[in-house]
């Protein structure tokens, strides 16, 4: 054995430690690390992993869950490409040119916001060429890198971290590489990330970076997406399991937006088409983490569907881990739901008068937050609605402070919209220092896209949102429109290549959110799918929820809103039945999109938007209740439409329903819970339901019937405590459904009747004499 291997296999070197499967309890975990030749064997409850460093490479030879190896062959532990600059100098960006790189204009497609994009000029920074390339994986890794040292630490209680350190003089003098692993007491999980450190004098570029490559066996090739894959952007969470979903691993990437690669073949890392990173002398690069979460348990049939170990893990221990260790925690005092947004029907045609009128109705309904969308800001010379400044329009909003106070006097928080476009005519284009905007220029409606790859640009963005918070008392911010996806290689900005600018831009965007929250912790920050890439843009992912309170998922849909750019008036001529059908479709789409995000905390996902628009009775009582139920798969974060079109009956019904939801949330915390195992998935044809129950099994179960199905059916509620007795009440009908033991509810002894396209919210509480 070489000295290299002997050093690596010193007793006590922990390369992997995944604590235990979802079915284990902490005191049942068997922690054992054994060295056998050139292997490190790690046993952690139901999870066992063998890591090997040999002449054949650096790889995982076995990954076993409950004694079964999920791999069919050795899996490389890391792979990437290294390139050297020629000549060996800093890559320079491009200088200012008035020619556009991208021209954007508004578009619509199938009831959805879209964007017409014309790419006029492709700017290329080409003062260096990249060559002497080397792909590092398998055998190449041990040829290029020498093991140097390791360190085990505990950065916080219940967390252990292992750092493996390698050096290589074959890439460049004083070039080092680290692999970090982190484990968490109480969870069968390991996070992993890498760090490159270039202390030599060679300019280097990293590409093709893959952090995990699981070569899964055929018996464990069942793939379940737990966040959506949309518009050629990979999901952030995928489960790999056996056919019955009783055993496997959940693979999670914390890499943001389109820079992420997480595939159905088990590879996790960076999207090679949208990632590379330049390392100059003295520079470092640290990757975003990825992790696996193991699960094992019985999968079985219930009276209505199949309950799988995977589903039960996702909605329980996996969700708990995400909330505790990964995503940004939500402060209870920042609650904003339900939120009203002015975009639908009002569009950008808002002013002090119609906003006060809308605020009166919104307050009567019971909205907690009133968000002024695009149209309030003075966009400057030749600026269209897409441009943002901190100055309100003088004519339309002569007293923004007064309007904000008025909104708050109605017991609502003030929300404001802000974009990444600055007025071109008012922008300093001085050649003496880099501009605040991206290059090649990204134009939209008289504005230039602000760059997040430049510190001064980020500071401007932060300062302006903090100013709006301090000056107008706004505590909710919707941040919008697309710039990062077009790249930035302006000379003097931080990105040295276009591909590098994508991740730098996304990280820069996150940095602004962190700083805004540091300066104004009371604010609720929402990022739209448009600012997170393009229009329409990505699904929500893990990375974005580490930095903001909520994410406005794609696409923007306006089902049932009629002419979504104007208020209801005599010019409208729509078929009422068609609008009703669209409103029902919008409710189903909201449930479908949220369900497809079920690996994330749904209380953080905004689905735009429940249409509060009534044209000649289109928003009927049953459709309004379907809205209420559908958005309650998550939280009622996005309602929008012509409030002045609502009838007295609409307003009273909304007020009653929102008061009901607020009470349920105060009493049981329903917003932060979601259960879906063992019951039917969303449909608009048959019956389906889901839970919003706390740890005692108390809260709400939401039941919907589609366009067909039986008039009544058994409703099983698998998420209660079998040994408890519960009181059930149908809140819409007001009927007392009686007392049931938890076992009776699990077995489906509750029978419910609903009309076609009917719905009900069932409150579940502990019988008083069983409470402890």
Short mmCIF file of C-alpha atoms in Angstrom, two decimals, residues 251-645:
data_model
loop_
_atom_site.label_atom_id
_atom_site.label_comp_id
_atom_site.label_asym_id
_atom_site.label_seq_id
_atom_site.Cartn_x
_atom_site.Cartn_y
_atom_site.Cartn_z
CA UNK A 251 -31.05 13.17 -3.28
CA UNK A 252 -31.06 16.93 -2.68
CA UNK A 253 -29.14 19.75 -4.34
CA UNK A 254 -28.65 23.19 -2.80
CA UNK A 255 -27.31 24.54 -6.10
CA UNK A 256 -29.52 27.37 -7.42
CA UNK A 257 -31.73 27.65 -10.48
CA UNK A 258 -30.40 26.62 -13.90
CA UNK A 259 -26.82 26.18 -12.65
CA UNK A 260 -28.00 22.94 -11.00
CA UNK A 261 -27.66 19.45 -12.46
CA UNK A 262 -29.62 16.71 -10.68
CA UNK A 263 -30.56 13.89 -12.98
CA UNK A 264 -32.55 10.69 -12.95
CA UNK A 265 -29.31 8.73 -13.43
CA UNK A 266 -28.01 9.74 -9.98
CA UNK A 267 -25.63 12.57 -10.94
CA UNK A 268 -25.65 15.71 -8.79
CA UNK A 269 -23.55 18.80 -9.39
CA UNK A 270 -23.45 21.82 -11.69
CA UNK A 271 -25.11 22.16 -15.08
CA UNK A 272 -22.15 22.04 -17.49
CA UNK A 273 -23.88 24.40 -19.91
CA UNK A 274 -24.31 27.10 -17.24
CA UNK A 275 -21.38 26.72 -14.88
CA UNK A 276 -17.67 27.35 -14.78
CA UNK A 277 -15.49 29.22 -12.31
CA UNK A 278 -12.26 31.11 -12.77
CA UNK A 279 -9.66 30.90 -10.00
CA UNK A 280 -6.95 33.53 -10.06
CA UNK A 281 -3.88 33.49 -7.83
CA UNK A 282 -4.98 33.63 -4.18
CA UNK A 283 -8.64 32.87 -4.98
CA UNK A 284 -10.91 30.10 -3.70
CA UNK A 285 -14.17 28.50 -4.81
CA UNK A 286 -16.53 26.69 -2.46
CA UNK A 287 -19.42 24.75 -3.94
CA UNK A 288 -22.99 24.64 -2.74
CA UNK A 289 -23.78 21.46 -0.74
CA UNK A 290 -25.65 18.38 -1.89
CA UNK A 291 -26.97 15.63 0.37
CA UNK A 292 -28.71 12.26 0.56
CA UNK A 293 -31.39 11.30 3.06
CA UNK A 294 -32.05 7.56 3.57
CA UNK A 295 -35.46 5.98 4.17
CA UNK A 296 -36.80 2.48 4.74
CA UNK A 297 -40.14 1.11 5.84
CA UNK A 298 -43.23 -0.78 4.82
CA UNK A 299 -45.35 0.34 1.88
CA UNK A 300 -48.98 -0.80 2.10
CA UNK A 301 -52.45 -0.20 0.73
CA UNK A 302 -54.94 1.98 2.60
CA UNK A 303 -58.67 2.19 1.89
CA UNK A 304 -57.99 4.91 -0.68
CA UNK A 305 -54.40 4.70 -1.96
CA UNK A 306 -50.94 3.31 -1.26
CA UNK A 307 -48.96 4.59 1.71
CA UNK A 308 -45.25 4.44 0.91
CA UNK A 309 -42.25 4.72 3.19
CA UNK A 310 -40.98 7.47 0.91
CA UNK A 311 -44.10 9.62 1.26
CA UNK A 312 -44.20 9.21 5.03
CA UNK A 313 -40.53 10.12 5.28
CA UNK A 314 -40.92 13.24 3.10
CA UNK A 315 -43.84 14.63 5.10
CA UNK A 316 -42.29 13.90 8.51
CA UNK A 317 -38.59 13.44 9.33
CA UNK A 318 -37.29 14.81 6.03
CA UNK A 319 -39.49 17.91 6.36
CA UNK A 320 -38.28 18.36 9.93
CA UNK A 321 -34.64 18.18 8.82
CA UNK A 322 -35.20 20.73 6.07
CA UNK A 323 -36.90 23.15 8.46
CA UNK A 324 -34.30 22.78 11.19
CA UNK A 325 -31.06 22.64 9.24
CA UNK A 326 -31.44 23.77 5.62
CA UNK A 327 -34.01 26.45 4.73
CA UNK A 328 -34.17 29.87 6.33
CA UNK A 329 -36.45 29.76 9.39
CA UNK A 330 -39.67 31.76 9.30
CA UNK A 331 -40.24 34.14 12.17
CA UNK A 332 -43.77 33.83 13.55
CA UNK A 333 -44.18 37.60 13.82
CA UNK A 334 -43.64 37.97 10.05
CA UNK A 335 -46.82 36.15 9.03
CA UNK A 336 -48.39 37.80 5.98
CA UNK A 337 -51.08 35.36 4.79
CA UNK A 338 -53.49 35.97 3.23
CA UNK A 339 -51.83 38.38 0.76
CA UNK A 340 -53.59 40.53 -1.81
CA UNK A 341 -51.55 41.56 -4.87
CA UNK A 342 -52.77 44.38 -7.14
CA UNK A 343 -51.36 43.04 -10.43
CA UNK A 344 -54.35 41.14 -11.89
CA UNK A 345 -56.95 43.44 -13.49
CA UNK A 346 -55.37 46.59 -12.01
CA UNK A 347 -52.13 45.88 -13.90
CA UNK A 348 -49.79 48.91 -13.66
CA UNK A 349 -52.76 51.33 -13.75
CA UNK A 350 -52.80 51.96 -10.03
CA UNK A 351 -53.11 55.25 -8.16
CA UNK A 352 -53.84 56.57 -4.70
CA UNK A 353 -57.60 56.64 -5.25
CA UNK A 354 -58.14 53.13 -6.60
CA UNK A 355 -55.66 51.67 -4.12
CA UNK A 356 -57.47 53.20 -1.15
CA UNK A 357 -60.71 51.83 -2.55
CA UNK A 358 -59.15 48.40 -2.99
CA UNK A 359 -57.57 48.55 0.47
CA UNK A 360 -60.98 49.20 2.03
CA UNK A 361 -62.37 46.03 0.43
CA UNK A 362 -59.23 43.98 1.14
CA UNK A 363 -59.40 44.96 4.80
CA UNK A 364 -63.06 44.06 5.02
CA UNK A 365 -62.27 40.66 3.52
CA UNK A 366 -59.49 40.05 6.04
CA UNK A 367 -56.27 40.21 4.04
CA UNK A 368 -53.17 40.54 6.21
CA UNK A 369 -50.97 42.15 3.56
CA UNK A 370 -51.80 44.55 0.72
CA UNK A 371 -49.09 44.52 -1.94
CA UNK A 372 -48.78 47.34 -4.45
CA UNK A 373 -47.49 45.74 -7.62
CA UNK A 374 -45.84 47.45 -10.62
CA UNK A 375 -47.12 50.92 -11.40
CA UNK A 376 -46.42 52.85 -8.19
CA UNK A 377 -42.82 53.86 -9.03
CA UNK A 378 -41.66 56.91 -10.98
CA UNK A 379 -39.81 55.15 -13.79
CA UNK A 380 -38.01 58.28 -15.02
CA UNK A 381 -37.53 59.60 -18.57
CA UNK A 382 -38.86 57.18 -21.20
CA UNK A 383 -39.19 54.51 -18.54
CA UNK A 384 -41.94 51.89 -18.76
CA UNK A 385 -43.56 50.04 -15.89
CA UNK A 386 -40.69 47.52 -15.69
CA UNK A 387 -38.28 50.17 -14.34
CA UNK A 388 -38.02 50.82 -10.59
CA UNK A 389 -36.94 53.81 -8.56
CA UNK A 390 -37.60 54.67 -4.93
CA UNK A 391 -39.68 57.70 -5.94
CA UNK A 392 -43.44 57.22 -6.20
CA UNK A 393 -45.20 58.70 -9.22
CA UNK A 394 -45.96 62.28 -8.21
CA UNK A 395 -49.34 62.50 -9.94
CA UNK A 396 -50.68 59.05 -9.15
CA UNK A 397 -49.22 58.80 -5.63
CA UNK A 398 -48.80 62.30 -4.19
CA UNK A 399 -48.60 60.94 -0.62
CA UNK A 400 -47.20 57.42 -0.54
CA UNK A 401 -46.45 57.70 3.17
CA UNK A 402 -50.08 58.59 3.75
CA UNK A 403 -51.30 55.69 1.61
CA UNK A 404 -49.06 53.24 3.46
CA UNK A 405 -50.34 54.55 6.81
CA UNK A 406 -53.88 54.17 5.51
CA UNK A 407 -53.23 50.53 4.53
CA UNK A 408 -51.73 49.83 7.95
CA UNK A 409 -54.65 51.56 9.68
CA UNK A 410 -56.78 48.88 8.03
CA UNK A 411 -54.79 46.20 9.90
CA UNK A 412 -52.79 45.18 6.85
CA UNK A 413 -49.08 45.24 6.11
CA UNK A 414 -47.86 47.33 3.20
CA UNK A 415 -46.20 45.44 0.37
CA UNK A 416 -44.33 46.88 -2.61
CA UNK A 417 -43.06 45.56 -5.93
CA UNK A 418 -39.50 46.22 -7.08
CA UNK A 419 -37.62 45.25 -10.23
CA UNK A 420 -34.00 44.84 -11.28
CA UNK A 421 -34.26 47.45 -14.06
CA UNK A 422 -32.86 50.96 -13.63
CA UNK A 423 -33.68 53.91 -15.88
CA UNK A 424 -31.26 54.06 -18.80
CA UNK A 425 -31.48 57.84 -19.22
CA UNK A 426 -30.56 58.39 -15.56
CA UNK A 427 -27.71 55.86 -15.49
CA UNK A 428 -24.09 56.96 -15.26
CA UNK A 429 -22.25 55.53 -18.27
CA UNK A 430 -18.92 57.00 -17.25
CA UNK A 431 -15.93 55.15 -18.64
CA UNK A 432 -13.94 55.95 -15.52
CA UNK A 433 -15.44 53.05 -13.57
CA UNK A 434 -17.68 50.05 -14.23
CA UNK A 435 -21.38 50.70 -14.66
CA UNK A 436 -24.09 49.32 -12.43
CA UNK A 437 -25.64 47.41 -15.31
CA UNK A 438 -24.86 44.09 -16.99
CA UNK A 439 -22.94 43.89 -20.25
CA UNK A 440 -23.88 43.16 -22.95
CA UNK A 441 -26.77 45.53 -22.19
CA UNK A 442 -30.11 44.00 -21.19
CA UNK A 443 -32.89 46.44 -22.09
CA UNK A 444 -36.55 46.45 -21.17
CA UNK A 445 -39.08 49.29 -21.31
CA UNK A 446 -36.52 52.08 -21.13
CA UNK A 447 -34.50 50.33 -18.43
CA UNK A 448 -31.18 48.55 -18.09
CA UNK A 449 -30.78 45.39 -16.04
CA UNK A 450 -28.84 45.87 -12.82
CA UNK A 451 -25.93 43.48 -12.33
CA UNK A 452 -25.68 41.28 -9.26
CA UNK A 453 -22.04 40.54 -10.15
CA UNK A 454 -20.87 43.94 -8.91
CA UNK A 455 -20.70 45.11 -5.30
CA UNK A 456 -21.84 48.67 -6.00
CA UNK A 457 -24.87 47.39 -7.91
CA UNK A 458 -25.80 45.07 -5.06
CA UNK A 459 -25.42 47.89 -2.56
CA UNK A 460 -27.71 50.11 -4.63
CA UNK A 461 -30.34 47.39 -4.73
CA UNK A 462 -30.13 46.73 -0.98
CA UNK A 463 -30.12 50.43 -0.08
CA UNK A 464 -33.23 51.09 -2.14
CA UNK A 465 -35.33 48.30 -0.64
CA UNK A 466 -34.19 49.22 2.88
CA UNK A 467 -35.08 52.85 2.07
CA UNK A 468 -38.61 51.79 1.03
CA UNK A 469 -38.93 49.88 4.28
CA UNK A 470 -37.73 52.75 6.46
CA UNK A 471 -39.46 55.56 4.53
CA UNK A 472 -42.85 54.09 3.63
CA UNK A 473 -43.12 51.33 6.23
CA UNK A 474 -43.35 48.58 3.61
CA UNK A 475 -42.56 45.19 5.12
CA UNK A 476 -43.31 42.88 2.16
CA UNK A 477 -41.33 43.05 -1.08
CA UNK A 478 -42.04 41.24 -4.34
CA UNK A 479 -38.83 41.29 -6.40
CA UNK A 480 -39.18 40.71 -10.09
CA UNK A 481 -38.07 40.53 -13.74
CA UNK A 482 -35.22 38.75 -15.49
CA UNK A 483 -31.56 39.68 -15.83
CA UNK A 484 -29.20 36.99 -14.48
CA UNK A 485 -30.03 34.45 -17.19
CA UNK A 486 -28.55 36.68 -19.92
CA UNK A 487 -25.09 36.85 -18.33
CA UNK A 488 -22.74 39.68 -17.38
CA UNK A 489 -19.13 40.07 -18.50
CA UNK A 490 -18.72 43.78 -17.92
CA UNK A 491 -15.11 44.81 -17.38
CA UNK A 492 -14.58 45.53 -13.69
CA UNK A 493 -17.42 43.26 -12.55
CA UNK A 494 -16.65 40.08 -10.64
CA UNK A 495 -17.48 37.57 -13.40
CA UNK A 496 -14.64 36.76 -15.79
CA UNK A 497 -16.66 34.60 -18.19
CA UNK A 498 -20.32 34.50 -19.15
CA UNK A 499 -20.79 31.01 -17.68
CA UNK A 500 -19.22 32.15 -14.43
CA UNK A 501 -21.62 35.09 -14.26
CA UNK A 502 -24.67 32.85 -13.87
CA UNK A 503 -23.68 31.45 -10.48
CA UNK A 504 -22.05 34.72 -9.44
CA UNK A 505 -25.26 36.55 -10.30
CA UNK A 506 -27.43 34.12 -8.35
CA UNK A 507 -25.10 34.25 -5.37
CA UNK A 508 -25.08 38.04 -5.63
CA UNK A 509 -28.88 38.07 -5.59
CA UNK A 510 -28.86 35.91 -2.46
CA UNK A 511 -26.31 38.25 -0.85
CA UNK A 512 -28.70 41.18 -1.33
CA UNK A 513 -31.48 39.25 0.41
CA UNK A 514 -29.23 38.36 3.34
CA UNK A 515 -28.17 41.99 3.73
CA UNK A 516 -31.72 43.38 3.47
CA UNK A 517 -32.83 41.00 6.21
CA UNK A 518 -29.83 41.97 8.32
CA UNK A 519 -30.74 45.65 8.08
CA UNK A 520 -34.53 45.21 8.11
CA UNK A 521 -35.27 41.87 9.79
CA UNK A 522 -39.00 42.65 9.93
CA UNK A 523 -39.36 42.49 6.15
CA UNK A 524 -40.86 39.58 4.25
CA UNK A 525 -38.83 39.00 1.10
CA UNK A 526 -40.34 37.25 -1.91
CA UNK A 527 -38.42 36.40 -5.07
CA UNK A 528 -40.27 35.73 -8.31
CA UNK A 529 -39.41 32.98 -10.76
CA UNK A 530 -38.57 35.74 -13.24
CA UNK A 531 -35.76 37.29 -11.21
CA UNK A 532 -34.52 33.76 -10.40
CA UNK A 533 -33.92 33.06 -14.10
CA UNK A 534 -36.33 33.86 -16.92
CA UNK A 535 -40.01 34.45 -17.78
CA UNK A 536 -41.59 32.01 -17.14
CA UNK A 537 -38.89 30.73 -14.86
CA UNK A 538 -37.84 27.93 -12.50
CA UNK A 539 -39.78 25.99 -9.96
CA UNK A 540 -38.92 26.68 -6.34
CA UNK A 541 -35.78 24.99 -5.06
CA UNK A 542 -33.83 24.48 -1.86
CA UNK A 543 -31.25 27.17 -2.57
CA UNK A 544 -33.70 30.06 -2.83
CA UNK A 545 -35.50 29.18 0.41
CA UNK A 546 -32.20 29.48 2.29
CA UNK A 547 -32.31 33.25 1.70
CA UNK A 548 -35.92 34.46 1.35
CA UNK A 549 -39.23 34.07 3.11
CA UNK A 550 -41.19 32.94 0.06
CA UNK A 551 -40.79 32.11 -3.60
CA UNK A 552 -43.27 33.07 -6.31
CA UNK A 553 -43.32 29.89 -8.39
CA UNK A 554 -43.86 29.80 -12.13
CA UNK A 555 -45.92 30.35 -14.10
CA UNK A 556 -48.08 33.44 -13.53
CA UNK A 557 -51.57 32.30 -14.45
CA UNK A 558 -54.78 34.31 -14.76
CA UNK A 559 -57.48 31.67 -15.12
CA UNK A 560 -60.93 33.23 -14.75
CA UNK A 561 -59.72 36.83 -14.47
CA UNK A 562 -61.28 37.85 -17.80
CA UNK A 563 -59.39 40.78 -19.30
CA UNK A 564 -56.62 40.55 -16.76
CA UNK A 565 -55.27 44.05 -17.59
CA UNK A 566 -58.45 46.00 -16.85
CA UNK A 567 -61.10 46.22 -14.18
CA UNK A 568 -64.53 44.82 -14.93
CA UNK A 569 -66.57 47.30 -16.98
CA UNK A 570 -69.18 47.52 -19.73
CA UNK A 571 -66.64 46.60 -22.41
CA UNK A 572 -66.26 43.10 -21.00
CA UNK A 573 -68.02 40.42 -22.98
CA UNK A 574 -67.12 36.99 -21.63
CA UNK A 575 -69.03 33.75 -21.38
CA UNK A 576 -69.75 33.29 -17.67
CA UNK A 577 -69.70 29.49 -17.80
CA UNK A 578 -66.31 29.62 -19.51
CA UNK A 579 -64.95 31.90 -16.76
CA UNK A 580 -66.27 29.51 -14.12
CA UNK A 581 -64.53 26.63 -15.83
CA UNK A 582 -61.31 28.65 -15.92
CA UNK A 583 -61.58 29.53 -12.24
CA UNK A 584 -61.93 25.84 -11.37
CA UNK A 585 -58.96 25.05 -13.60
CA UNK A 586 -56.93 27.73 -11.83
CA UNK A 587 -57.75 26.14 -8.47
CA UNK A 588 -56.69 22.72 -9.73
CA UNK A 589 -53.49 24.14 -11.21
CA UNK A 590 -52.63 25.65 -7.82
CA UNK A 591 -53.04 22.26 -6.12
CA UNK A 592 -51.10 20.50 -8.85
CA UNK A 593 -48.16 22.92 -8.73
CA UNK A 594 -47.99 22.85 -4.93
CA UNK A 595 -48.17 19.05 -4.82
CA UNK A 596 -45.30 18.87 -7.29
CA UNK A 597 -43.25 20.94 -4.79
CA UNK A 598 -44.05 18.63 -1.86
CA UNK A 599 -40.37 18.09 -1.01
CA UNK A 600 -40.22 21.75 0.08
CA UNK A 601 -42.13 23.56 2.86
CA UNK A 602 -45.30 24.56 1.00
CA UNK A 603 -45.92 27.48 3.34
CA UNK A 604 -43.06 29.19 1.50
CA UNK A 605 -44.38 28.68 -2.05
CA UNK A 606 -46.58 31.36 -3.65
CA UNK A 607 -48.80 30.25 -6.53
CA UNK A 608 -50.16 33.18 -8.54
CA UNK A 609 -52.93 33.78 -8.19
CA UNK A 610 -56.43 33.08 -6.89
CA UNK A 611 -58.57 35.43 -9.00
CA UNK A 612 -60.74 37.73 -6.87
CA UNK A 613 -62.73 38.85 -9.92
CA UNK A 614 -66.46 38.35 -10.35
CA UNK A 615 -68.05 38.90 -13.76
CA UNK A 616 -71.82 38.41 -13.73
CA UNK A 617 -71.65 35.70 -11.09
CA UNK A 618 -68.56 33.85 -12.38
CA UNK A 619 -67.07 33.74 -8.87
CA UNK A 620 -69.85 31.68 -7.35
CA UNK A 621 -69.91 30.53 -3.73
CA UNK A 622 -68.79 26.99 -4.57
CA UNK A 623 -65.90 28.24 -6.74
CA UNK A 624 -64.80 30.68 -4.05
CA UNK A 625 -64.67 27.80 -1.56
CA UNK A 626 -62.67 25.75 -4.08
CA UNK A 627 -60.13 28.57 -4.20
CA UNK A 628 -59.92 28.66 -0.41
CA UNK A 629 -59.35 24.91 -0.24
CA UNK A 630 -56.92 24.72 -3.14
CA UNK A 631 -54.52 27.40 -1.94
CA UNK A 632 -54.69 25.81 1.52
CA UNK A 633 -52.55 22.94 0.26
CA UNK A 634 -49.89 25.50 1.14
CA UNK A 635 -50.80 28.92 2.51
CA UNK A 636 -53.09 31.63 1.01
CA UNK A 637 -50.17 33.78 -0.11
CA UNK A 638 -51.40 35.04 -3.46
CA UNK A 639 -54.85 36.43 -4.24
CA UNK A 640 -55.26 38.99 -6.99
CA UNK A 641 -58.07 40.51 -9.03
CA UNK A 642 -60.69 43.25 -9.29
CA UNK A 643 -61.91 43.68 -5.73
CA UNK A 644 -64.50 46.23 -6.85
CA UNK A 645 -66.23 43.51 -8.88
#
